[in-house]
Amino acid sequence: LTLRMADDKPAMAPSIGAARVVEACIASALGVIVCFGIKFPSITGPNDIAKPYNTFEEFYPHYQKEHQDPKCRLLHVIGTSITSTLLLFSLVREPSMAPSIVTAAAVGFGLCKALIGLPHGFIEFACLIATFALANKIGGGTLRTPLLLPLVGYSFAWVGHFFFEHNKPATFIYPTFSLFGDFRMCFSILTGLEALDPSAA
């Protein structure tokens, strides 16, 4: 028999979850370097007629024109605010969400350039969500949270487009650019940089 002294304590093994978060952070950093640092050529040919914009700065004025109805803009602000609040609470339980977001954004920007020849953004959108979910899972989080969070924001936004703005959401064409455009517009409205009703500005 092997005797153990009462005050002997077994060495604590490193947290597997913490290790996975570190790995996810390294992966996200590499993803940012690759996707933001390299100008990816299009693998789908020249710009499709539905995708004339190559950079976010070129795209954002178009995004603003597609969001002129104050009710639609208000729904975007509400949905994005709720999603951001839920995200902050989720980060407490799943810190892997942070590097997962960065990784997904990097992949989205890379695919936006690579798939510029397609007339839609469905493949880019699917890869964006899948990367967010899988990166979070690899980092020790769940698949459920990254899949449910977008539903909140997109639900409010799409109600605004289909019932008030009466146009197609930019997500269907430029999913990554439109996601960044949404956060930029909502931040600008909340800080007074943009008016909730553009016609009153």
C-alpha positions in Angstrom: 0.0 0.0 0.0 1.1 3.6 -0.7 0.7 6.0 2.1 0.1 9.7 1.5 0.7 12.4 4.1 -2.4 14.4 5.1 -0.9 17.6 3.9 0.3 16.3 0.6 -1.6 17.8 -2.2 -1.5 16.4 -5.8 -0.1 18.8 -8.3 -2.9 20.7 -10.1 -3.1 19.9 -13.8 -3.4 22.9 -16.2 -6.9 23.7 -17.1 -7.8 22.1 -20.4 -10.3 24.9 -21.1 -7.6 27.6 -20.5 -5.2 25.8 -22.8 -7.8 25.7 -25.5 -8.5 29.4 -25.1 -4.8 30.1 -25.5 -4.7 28.0 -28.6 -7.8 29.8 -30.0 -6.1 33.1 -29.3 -3.0 32.0 -31.2 -5.1 30.7 -34.1 -7.1 34.0 -34.2 -3.9 36.1 -34.3 -2.6 34.0 -37.2 -6.0 34.4 -38.9 -5.9 38.2 -38.5 -2.3 38.3 -39.9 -3.2 36.1 -42.9 -6.6 37.5 -43.7 -6.0 41.2 -43.1 -2.3 41.3 -44.1 -2.7 39.5 -47.4 -4.7 40.8 -50.4 -6.5 37.7 -51.4 -7.2 37.4 -55.2 -10.7 36.5 -56.2 -11.1 32.8 -56.9 -14.5 33.4 -58.6 -13.5 35.9 -61.3 -14.1 39.7 -61.5 -16.6 41.5 -59.4 -20.2 40.4 -60.0 -22.6 43.2 -60.9 -24.2 42.8 -57.5 -20.9 43.3 -55.7 -19.2 46.5 -57.0 -17.5 47.3 -53.7 -14.0 46.0 -52.8 -13.5 47.6 -49.4 -15.7 48.4 -46.4 -15.2 52.1 -46.8 -16.5 51.9 -50.3 -19.4 49.7 -49.1 -20.6 51.8 -46.1 -22.2 54.7 -48.0 -24.3 52.1 -49.9 -25.2 50.5 -46.5 -26.4 53.9 -45.2 -28.6 54.3 -48.3 -30.2 50.9 -47.7 -31.1 52.1 -44.1 -33.2 55.2 -44.5 -36.3 54.3 -42.6 -36.1 55.4 -38.9 -38.1 52.3 -37.7 -35.7 50.0 -39.5 -32.7 51.8 -38.1 -34.3 51.7 -34.6 -34.8 47.9 -34.9 -31.1 47.6 -35.8 -30.1 49.5 -32.8 -32.3 47.5 -30.5 -31.2 44.1 -31.9 -27.5 45.0 -31.9 -27.7 46.4 -28.4 -29.4 43.3 -27.1 -26.9 41.1 -28.9 -23.9 43.1 -27.6 -25.2 42.8 -24.0 -25.8 39.1 -24.3 -22.3 38.7 -25.8 -20.7 40.5 -22.9 -22.5 38.1 -20.4 -21.5 35.2 -22.6 -17.8 36.2 -22.4 -17.9 35.6 -18.7 -18.9 32.0 -19.1 -17.2 31.4 -22.4 -14.0 33.6 -22.8 -13.3 31.7 -26.0 -16.0 33.8 -27.6 -13.5 36.7 -27.9 -10.9 35.0 -30.1 -13.7 33.3 -32.0 -15.2 36.6 -33.0 -11.8 37.8 -34.3 -11.2 34.6 -36.2 -14.6 34.7 -37.8 -14.2 38.3 -38.8 -10.8 37.6 -40.4 -12.2 34.6 -42.3 -15.2 36.7 -43.4 -13.0 39.5 -44.8 -10.8 37.0 -46.6 -13.8 35.3 -48.2 -15.4 38.6 -49.1 -12.4 39.2 -51.4 -12.1 35.6 -52.6 -15.8 35.3 -53.5 -16.3 38.7 -55.0 -17.4 37.1 -58.3 -20.4 35.4 -56.8 -23.8 37.3 -57.0 -24.7 36.4 -53.4 -23.1 36.1 -50.0 -24.6 32.8 -48.8 -21.3 30.8 -48.8 -19.5 33.7 -47.1 -22.3 33.9 -44.5 -22.3 30.2 -43.8 -18.5 30.1 -43.4 -18.7 33.2 -41.1 -21.2 31.6 -38.7 -19.5 28.1 -38.9 -16.1 29.6 -38.1 -17.5 31.5 -35.1 -19.2 28.4 -33.8 -16.3 26.0 -34.4 -13.6 28.3 -33.1 -15.6 28.8 -29.9 -16.0 25.0 -29.5 -12.3 24.4 -30.1 -11.6 27.1 -27.5 -13.6 25.3 -24.9 -17.0 26.9 -25.4 -20.2 25.7 -26.9 -21.7 25.5 -30.3 -25.0 26.8 -29.1 -24.1 30.3 -28.0 -22.4 31.4 -31.3 -25.4 30.0 -33.3 -28.1 31.7 -31.1 -26.5 35.1 -30.7 -26.7 36.1 -34.4 -30.4 35.1 -34.4 -31.2 37.9 -32.0 -29.6 40.7 -34.0 -30.6 39.4 -37.4 -34.2 38.9 -36.3 -34.7 42.6 -35.4 -32.8 43.8 -38.5 -34.7 41.6 -41.0 -38.1 42.6 -39.6 -37.0 46.2 -40.2 -36.0 45.5 -43.8 -39.0 43.4 -44.8 -41.7 45.4 -43.0 -40.5 49.0 -43.0 -37.5 49.5 -45.4 -38.9 47.1 -48.0 -35.6 46.0 -49.4 -33.3 43.0 -49.3 -30.9 43.0 -46.3 -27.3 43.6 -47.3 -26.4 40.4 -45.4 -27.5 38.4 -48.4 -24.8 40.0 -50.6 -22.1 41.3 -48.3 -22.5 39.4 -45.0 -19.2 40.5 -43.4 -19.3 44.1 -44.6 -22.9 44.4 -43.5 -22.2 43.0 -40.0 -19.5 45.7 -39.5 -21.8 48.3 -41.1 -24.5 47.4 -38.6 -22.2 48.0 -35.6 -20.8 51.2 -37.1 -24.3 52.6 -37.8 -25.7 51.6 -34.4 -22.6 53.1 -32.6 -23.0 56.3 -34.7 -26.7 56.6 -33.9 -26.1 56.0 -30.1 -23.3 58.6 -30.0 -25.1 61.2 -32.1 -22.8 60.9 -35.1 -25.8 59.8 -37.3 -29.4 60.7 -36.9 -32.0 58.0 -36.2 -34.1 59.7 -39.0 -31.7 60.6 -41.9 -34.4 62.8 -43.5 -34.4 65.0 -40.4 -30.6 65.5 -40.4 
